[in-house]
Coordinates of C-alpha atoms (C1' of nucleotides) in Angstrom, one line a residue:
Chain A
X11 CA -23.1 -26.1 30.3
X12 CA -26.9 -25.6 31.4
X13 CA -28.1 -25.1 27.7
X14 CA -25.5 -28.1 26.5
X15 CA -28.8 -30.4 24.9
X16 CA -30.5 -26.8 23.0
X17 CA -27.2 -26.1 21.2
X18 CA -27.0 -29.9 20.7
X19 CA -31.1 -29.9 19.1
X20 CA -30.0 -26.6 16.9
X21 CA -27.1 -27.8 15.0
X22 CA -28.4 -30.7 14.0
X23 CA -31.7 -29.1 13.1
X24 CA -29.9 -27.1 10.4
X25 CA -26.5 -29.4 10.2
X26 CA -27.1 -33.0 10.7
X27 CA -28.2 -35.7 9.1
X28 CA -31.6 -35.9 7.3
X29 CA -31.7 -38.4 5.0
X30 CA -29.5 -42.0 5.9
X31 CA -31.8 -45.1 4.8
X32 CA -32.8 -45.6 8.3
X33 CA -33.9 -41.8 9.1
X34 CA -37.1 -40.7 8.9
X35 CA -39.2 -43.7 10.4
X36 CA -41.2 -44.6 13.0
X37 CA -40.7 -47.8 12.9
X38 CA -38.6 -49.6 15.3
X39 CA -38.6 -52.6 13.8
X40 CA -35.8 -50.3 10.9
X41 CA -34.7 -48.8 13.6
X42 CA -33.8 -52.1 15.3
X43 CA -32.4 -53.2 12.0
X44 CA -30.0 -50.2 12.2
X45 CA -29.0 -49.6 14.6
X46 CA -27.8 -53.6 15.4
X47 CA -26.2 -53.2 11.7
X48 CA -24.6 -50.0 12.9
X49 CA -22.7 -51.6 16.2
X50 CA -18.9 -51.0 15.4
X51 CA -19.8 -50.6 12.1
X52 CA -19.5 -47.8 10.0
X53 CA -22.2 -46.3 7.9
X54 CA -21.3 -46.5 4.8
X55 CA -21.3 -50.5 4.9
X56 CA -24.4 -50.2 6.3
X57 CA -25.9 -48.7 4.0
X58 CA -26.0 -52.4 1.2
X59 CA -26.6 -54.4 4.0
X60 CA -29.9 -53.1 5.3
X61 CA -31.2 -52.0 1.9
X62 CA -30.8 -56.0 1.7
X63 CA -32.3 -57.1 4.8
X64 CA -35.2 -54.6 4.4
X65 CA -35.9 -56.4 0.6
X66 CA -35.8 -59.9 2.3
X67 CA -37.0 -59.2 5.1
X68 CA -39.6 -56.4 5.4
X69 CA -40.7 -56.4 8.7
X70 CA -39.6 -58.3 12.3
X71 CA -42.2 -61.5 11.6
X72 CA -40.7 -61.9 8.3
X73 CA -37.4 -61.8 9.3
X74 CA -38.9 -64.1 12.5
X75 CA -39.8 -66.8 10.4
X76 CA -36.7 -67.0 8.2
X77 CA -34.3 -70.3 8.9
X78 CA -31.2 -68.9 10.2
X79 CA -29.3 -69.7 7.2
X80 CA -31.4 -67.5 5.6
X81 CA -29.6 -64.6 8.3
X82 CA -26.5 -65.8 8.1
X83 CA -25.9 -65.6 4.4
X84 CA -27.4 -62.0 4.9
X85 CA -24.8 -61.0 7.5
X86 CA -21.6 -62.1 5.4
X87 CA -19.2 -60.0 5.6
X88 CA -20.8 -57.3 8.2
X89 CA -18.9 -59.2 10.7
X90 CA -20.2 -59.6 14.9
X91 CA -21.6 -62.9 13.7
X92 CA -23.6 -63.1 17.1
X93 CA -24.8 -59.8 16.1
X94 CA -26.8 -62.0 13.0
X95 CA -28.1 -64.6 15.7
X96 CA -29.0 -61.9 18.4
X97 CA -30.2 -60.1 15.7
X98 CA -32.5 -63.6 14.5
X99 CA -33.1 -64.5 17.9
X100 CA -34.5 -61.1 18.8
X101 CA -37.2 -60.9 16.4
X102 CA -38.2 -64.1 17.3
X103 CA -38.9 -62.6 20.8
X104 CA -40.5 -60.2 19.8
X105 CA -43.0 -62.1 17.8
X106 CA -43.4 -64.9 20.6
X107 CA -43.8 -62.5 23.7
X108 CA -44.1 -59.0 22.8
X109 CA -47.5 -60.2 19.7
X110 CA -44.8 -58.9 17.4
X111 CA -44.7 -55.1 18.4
X112 CA -41.2 -53.7 20.3
X113 CA -41.6 -53.1 23.9
X114 CA -41.1 -49.0 24.3
X115 CA -39.6 -48.5 27.4
X116 CA -35.6 -48.6 27.5
X117 CA -34.7 -51.3 30.2
X118 CA -37.5 -53.9 28.4
X119 CA -35.4 -53.9 25.0
X120 CA -32.2 -53.3 27.0
X121 CA -33.0 -57.5 27.7
X122 CA -33.5 -58.5 24.1
X123 CA -31.0 -60.1 22.7
X124 CA -28.5 -58.5 21.5
X125 CA -29.7 -54.6 22.1
X126 CA -27.6 -53.2 25.8
X127 CA -27.6 -49.8 26.9
X128 CA -26.8 -47.6 24.7
X129 CA -29.1 -49.2 21.5
X130 CA -31.5 -50.0 23.8
X131 CA -31.8 -46.2 24.5
X132 CA -31.3 -45.0 20.1
X133 CA -33.8 -47.3 19.9
X134 CA -36.5 -45.9 22.5
X135 CA -35.5 -41.8 21.8
X136 CA -35.8 -42.5 18.2
X137 CA -39.0 -45.0 18.0
X138 CA -40.6 -43.8 21.1
X139 CA -39.6 -40.1 21.3
X140 CA -38.1 -41.7 25.1
X141 CA -35.8 -39.2 27.1
X142 CA -32.4 -42.3 27.5
X143 CA -28.8 -41.5 25.9
X144 CA -27.0 -43.3 24.0
X145 CA -23.2 -43.8 24.3
X146 CA -21.5 -44.8 21.6
X147 CA -18.0 -44.3 20.3
X148 CA -19.0 -40.5 19.0
X149 CA -20.7 -39.3 22.0
X150 CA -17.0 -40.7 24.2
X151 CA -15.4 -38.8 22.2
X152 CA -17.4 -35.6 21.8
X153 CA -17.5 -36.2 25.6
X154 CA -13.9 -36.7 26.1
X155 CA -12.8 -33.4 24.1
X156 CA -15.9 -30.8 25.5
X157 CA -15.1 -31.5 29.2
X158 CA -11.7 -32.4 29.3
X159 CA -13.1 -36.1 30.6
X160 CA -9.4 -37.9 30.8
X161 CA -8.8 -42.1 30.3
X162 CA -9.7 -44.0 28.3
X163 CA -12.8 -44.4 27.5
X164 CA -13.2 -48.7 27.2
X165 CA -12.2 -48.9 30.5
X166 CA -14.9 -49.5 33.2
X167 CA -14.5 -46.3 35.2
X168 CA -14.0 -43.8 32.9
X169 CA -16.9 -45.3 31.4
X170 CA -19.0 -45.4 34.0
X171 CA -18.3 -41.2 33.9
X172 CA -19.7 -40.9 30.9
X173 CA -23.2 -42.6 31.4
X174 CA -23.1 -40.5 34.2
X175 CA -21.8 -37.0 32.6
X176 CA -24.1 -38.2 29.3
X177 CA -27.5 -38.7 31.5
X178 CA -27.1 -35.2 33.5
X179 CA -26.9 -33.7 29.3
X180 CA -30.0 -34.6 28.2
X181 CA -32.8 -32.5 27.5
X182 CA -35.7 -32.1 30.5
X183 CA -38.5 -30.9 29.1
X184 CA -38.1 -31.9 24.8
X185 CA -40.9 -33.1 22.4
X186 CA -40.8 -36.0 20.7
X187 CA -39.2 -34.8 17.6
X188 CA -36.4 -33.2 19.7
X189 CA -35.4 -36.2 21.6
X190 CA -34.4 -37.1 18.6
X191 CA -32.6 -34.6 16.9
X192 CA -30.9 -34.7 20.0
X193 CA -29.6 -38.7 19.8
X194 CA -29.4 -38.0 16.5
X195 CA -27.0 -35.1 17.2
X196 CA -25.2 -36.4 19.5
X197 CA -24.1 -38.9 16.5
X198 CA -23.8 -36.6 13.7
X199 CA -21.5 -33.9 15.9
X200 CA -19.2 -36.7 16.1
X201 CA -18.9 -38.2 12.6
X202 CA -19.2 -35.0 11.0
X203 CA -17.1 -33.0 12.8
X204 CA -15.9 -33.6 15.9
X205 CA -13.9 -36.9 14.1
X206 CA -10.9 -38.4 15.5
X207 CA -8.3 -37.3 13.1
X208 CA -8.9 -34.0 12.5
X209 CA -12.2 -32.9 14.3
X210 CA -14.3 -29.0 12.3
X211 CA -13.3 -26.5 15.5
X212 CA -14.5 -23.8 13.8
X213 CA -18.1 -25.0 12.5
X214 CA -18.5 -26.4 16.7
X215 CA -21.1 -25.2 18.3
X216 CA -19.0 -26.1 21.7
X217 CA -15.8 -24.7 20.5
X218 CA -15.5 -21.4 23.2
X219 CA -16.6 -23.9 25.3
X220 CA -15.2 -27.2 24.3
X221 CA -12.0 -28.0 26.7
X222 CA -10.5 -29.9 24.1
X223 CA -10.4 -26.6 21.7
X224 CA -8.9 -24.3 24.2
X225 CA -6.4 -26.6 25.5
X226 CA -5.2 -27.4 21.9
X227 CA -5.5 -31.1 23.4
X228 CA -8.0 -32.4 20.4
X229 CA -5.2 -35.2 19.4
X230 CA -5.1 -36.4 23.1
X231 CA -8.7 -36.4 24.1
X232 CA -9.8 -38.8 23.8
X233 CA -6.9 -41.2 25.5
X234 CA -6.1 -43.6 23.7
X235 CA -6.9 -47.1 24.0
X236 CA -3.6 -49.6 26.2
X237 CA -1.6 -50.7 22.8
X238 CA -1.1 -54.6 22.8
X239 CA 0.8 -57.3 21.2
X240 CA -1.6 -59.1 18.4
X241 CA -0.8 -62.7 18.1
X242 CA -0.5 -64.1 15.0
X243 CA -2.5 -68.3 14.5
X244 CA -1.9 -69.8 12.2
X245 CA -4.7 -72.2 10.0
X246 CA -4.5 -74.6 6.9
X247 CA -7.9 -74.6 4.5
X248 CA -8.9 -77.1 2.6
X249 CA -10.3 -76.4 -1.0
X250 CA -11.8 -79.4 -1.6
X251 CA -12.5 -79.0 -4.9
X252 CA -14.8 -80.8 -7.9
X253 CA -15.6 -79.3 -11.3
X254 CA -17.0 -75.8 -10.7
X255 CA -18.0 -76.5 -6.8
X256 CA -16.6 -76.7 -3.4
X257 CA -17.3 -78.7 -0.1
X258 CA -17.9 -76.9 3.2
X259 CA -18.8 -77.3 6.6
X260 CA -20.1 -75.3 8.9
X261 CA -18.4 -73.6 12.2
X262 CA -19.7 -74.6 15.3
X263 CA -22.1 -71.6 16.7
X264 CA -19.6 -69.6 19.4
X265 CA -16.1 -67.8 19.0
X266 CA -14.4 -66.9 15.8
X267 CA -17.1 -66.8 12.6
X268 CA -19.3 -68.7 14.4
X269 CA -21.7 -70.0 12.7
X270 CA -20.5 -69.5 9.0
X271 CA -19.9 -72.0 6.5
X272 CA -15.3 -71.9 5.9
X273 CA -12.9 -74.2 4.6
X274 CA -12.7 -77.4 6.6
X275 CA -9.7 -76.7 8.0
X276 CA -6.6 -78.2 10.5
X277 CA -4.3 -77.2 13.0
X278 CA -1.3 -78.2 10.6
X279 CA -0.2 -80.0 6.9
X280 CA 0.1 -83.6 7.6
X281 CA -3.8 -83.5 9.7
X282 CA -5.1 -81.5 6.2
X283 CA -4.2 -84.6 3.9
X284 CA -5.9 -86.8 5.8
X285 CA -8.7 -85.0 6.6
X286 CA -8.8 -84.5 2.1
X287 CA -8.0 -88.5 2.7
X288 CA -11.2 -88.8 5.1
X289 CA -13.6 -87.1 3.0
X290 CA -12.3 -89.0 0.1
X291 CA -10.0 -87.5 -2.0
X292 CA -7.4 -89.6 -3.0
X293 CA -5.8 -87.2 -5.5
X294 CA -2.2 -85.0 -4.6
X295 CA -3.3 -82.0 -2.6
X296 CA -1.3 -79.0 -3.5
X297 CA 0.0 -76.1 -1.8
X298 CA -1.9 -72.3 -3.1
X299 CA -0.8 -69.0 -2.2
X300 CA -1.1 -68.2 1.6
X301 CA -2.7 -65.0 2.7
X302 CA -3.1 -63.6 6.1
X303 CA -6.3 -61.7 7.8
X304 CA -6.2 -59.0 11.2
X305 CA -8.8 -59.8 13.8
X306 CA -9.2 -57.1 16.2
X307 CA -7.8 -59.1 18.1
X308 CA -5.2 -61.5 16.5
X309 CA -3.6 -62.7 12.9
X310 CA -4.4 -65.2 11.2
X311 CA -2.6 -66.8 9.0
X312 CA -3.7 -68.9 5.9
X313 CA -2.0 -71.8 4.4
X314 CA -4.9 -73.4 1.8
X315 CA -4.2 -75.9 0.1
X316 CA -5.7 -77.5 -3.3
X317 CA -7.7 -81.3 -3.6
X318 CA -9.6 -82.3 -6.7
X319 CA -12.5 -85.1 -5.6
X320 CA -14.7 -86.6 -7.4
X321 CA -18.5 -87.1 -6.8
X322 CA -19.4 -89.4 -9.2
X323 CA -17.2 -92.0 -7.7
X324 CA -17.1 -90.5 -4.2
X325 CA -18.2 -91.9 -0.9
X326 CA -20.6 -90.9 1.0
X327 CA -18.5 -88.1 2.2
X328 CA -19.5 -86.0 -0.8
X329 CA -23.2 -86.0 0.4
X330 CA -24.9 -83.3 1.6
X331 CA -25.7 -83.2 6.1
X332 CA -26.0 -79.6 8.3
X333 CA -23.1 -79.5 8.5
X334 CA -21.3 -79.8 5.2
X335 CA -22.4 -78.8 1.7
X336 CA -21.1 -78.5 -1.9
X337 CA -21.6 -75.3 -3.0
X338 CA -21.0 -74.2 -6.9
X339 CA -18.4 -71.8 -6.7
X340 CA -20.9 -69.4 -8.9
X341 CA -23.6 -69.7 -5.6
X342 CA -21.4 -68.4 -2.4
X343 CA -24.0 -66.0 -2.2
X344 CA -26.5 -68.3 -1.0
X345 CA -24.4 -69.3 2.1
X346 CA -22.9 -67.0 4.9
X347 CA -18.9 -67.5 4.3
X348 CA -16.6 -65.4 6.4
X349 CA -14.9 -62.4 4.1
X350 CA -11.5 -63.5 3.7
X351 CA -12.6 -67.4 2.5
X352 CA -15.5 -65.7 -0.5
X353 CA -12.4 -63.4 -1.5
X354 CA -10.4 -66.5 -1.7
X355 CA -12.8 -68.9 -3.2
X356 CA -14.1 -66.1 -5.8
X357 CA -10.4 -65.5 -7.0
X358 CA -9.9 -69.1 -7.5
X359 CA -13.5 -69.3 -9.6
X360 CA -11.5 -66.8 -11.6
X361 CA -8.3 -69.1 -12.1
X362 CA -9.8 -72.3 -12.2
X363 CA -10.8 -73.9 -15.8
Chain B
dC8 C1' -13.8 -56.9 33.8
dA9 C1' -11.4 -57.7 30.5
dA10 C1' -11.9 -59.3 26.4
dA11 C1' -13.5 -62.4 22.2
dC12 C1' -16.1 -61.0 18.6
dG13 C1' -15.0 -59.5 11.4
dT14 C1' -14.2 -56.0 8.4
dG15 C1' -13.1 -51.4 6.2
dG16 C1' -12.5 -47.4 5.4
dC17 C1' -8.8 -43.4 6.4
dT18 C1' -4.3 -41.9 7.4
Chain C
dT1 C1' 2.4 -49.1 5.4
dA2 C1' 1.1 -50.4 10.1
dG3 C1' -2.4 -49.1 13.2
dC4 C1' -6.3 -47.5 14.1
dC5 C1' -10.7 -47.8 15.4
dA6 C1' -16.4 -48.0 14.0
dA7 C1' -24.3 -45.8 15.5
dG8 C1' -21.6 -51.7 21.5
dT9 C1' -23.3 -56.7 23.7
dT10 C1' -21.8 -60.6 25.4
dT11 C1' -19.8 -63.8 29.4

DNA sequence: CAAACGTGGCT
DNA sequence: TAGCCAAGTTT
């Protein structure tokens, strides 16, 4: 399809999205921030986080200078927390090694923490008019359908073929504005017309040439991810409570909820009771309602236990240090707390006292 | 290179 | 409802 890019650019100009919060700017900082947040995350989810970050950290220098805990607290709830740590590191690298200005080339961008090939292309095309293709979920879906690309796009072989195809479709001599429109068009087509469930082929500029549309295979393309059973893990969480405050513990930097503040955990009931005693609680440990939380790759059954504590007569364990903190339930916002733990504590806040 | 890595929206 | 998956990157 020799006129793929021209058709896409024309479609985007007329029917694409033009008023998202991170559009209508060439500020690499704002574009970068949005692109990181939008990785594996829907637009509607990102919008309030993007606004919060921009208000608190108006430029890359402000973000670089912030304490890591502040960045994590602001990111809490968005998920994939490695993104937040890389975001912070990236800001510091840009300030310390690039004089506070994002590099303009795809290759240099892709060397920065948290910026891979697709995000680098997005930033380079939106901020600098570079001729580089993205390859996100939207593009994979559009390419699979329009060109009839078979196979699960998460598979390396298929993904490589799609990168090659996507590169070949780039507009050859386009202005900066056209390059931005092309990249945005790829996303918009996938996000608004060529959606997973019921694609609106009637309004699609590629309908007459689209393999999936012509053959009625919209449902089979792109090829679905192979099904895998999700294992279940189980954990006991300690709600050590002193009046309106609970004790939180810093999680290790990597692994699930890496770098967030969460409730102390144990692998079984007895171990949790022992931890409660070690912290200095001499009261009873009582069961709260169990619940489960589903991640992408496993299900977590959570057994919360409540124990009373009195810091007034408590021991050294009552003191805050780098990895433990007593937090008022009204003040959870200033700590990066995992979403389900936050929900648990918030519901407790309503029912206690 | 397959697996790890969150959460919420949608069907 | 339970399953699928979204503006992917890192290890």
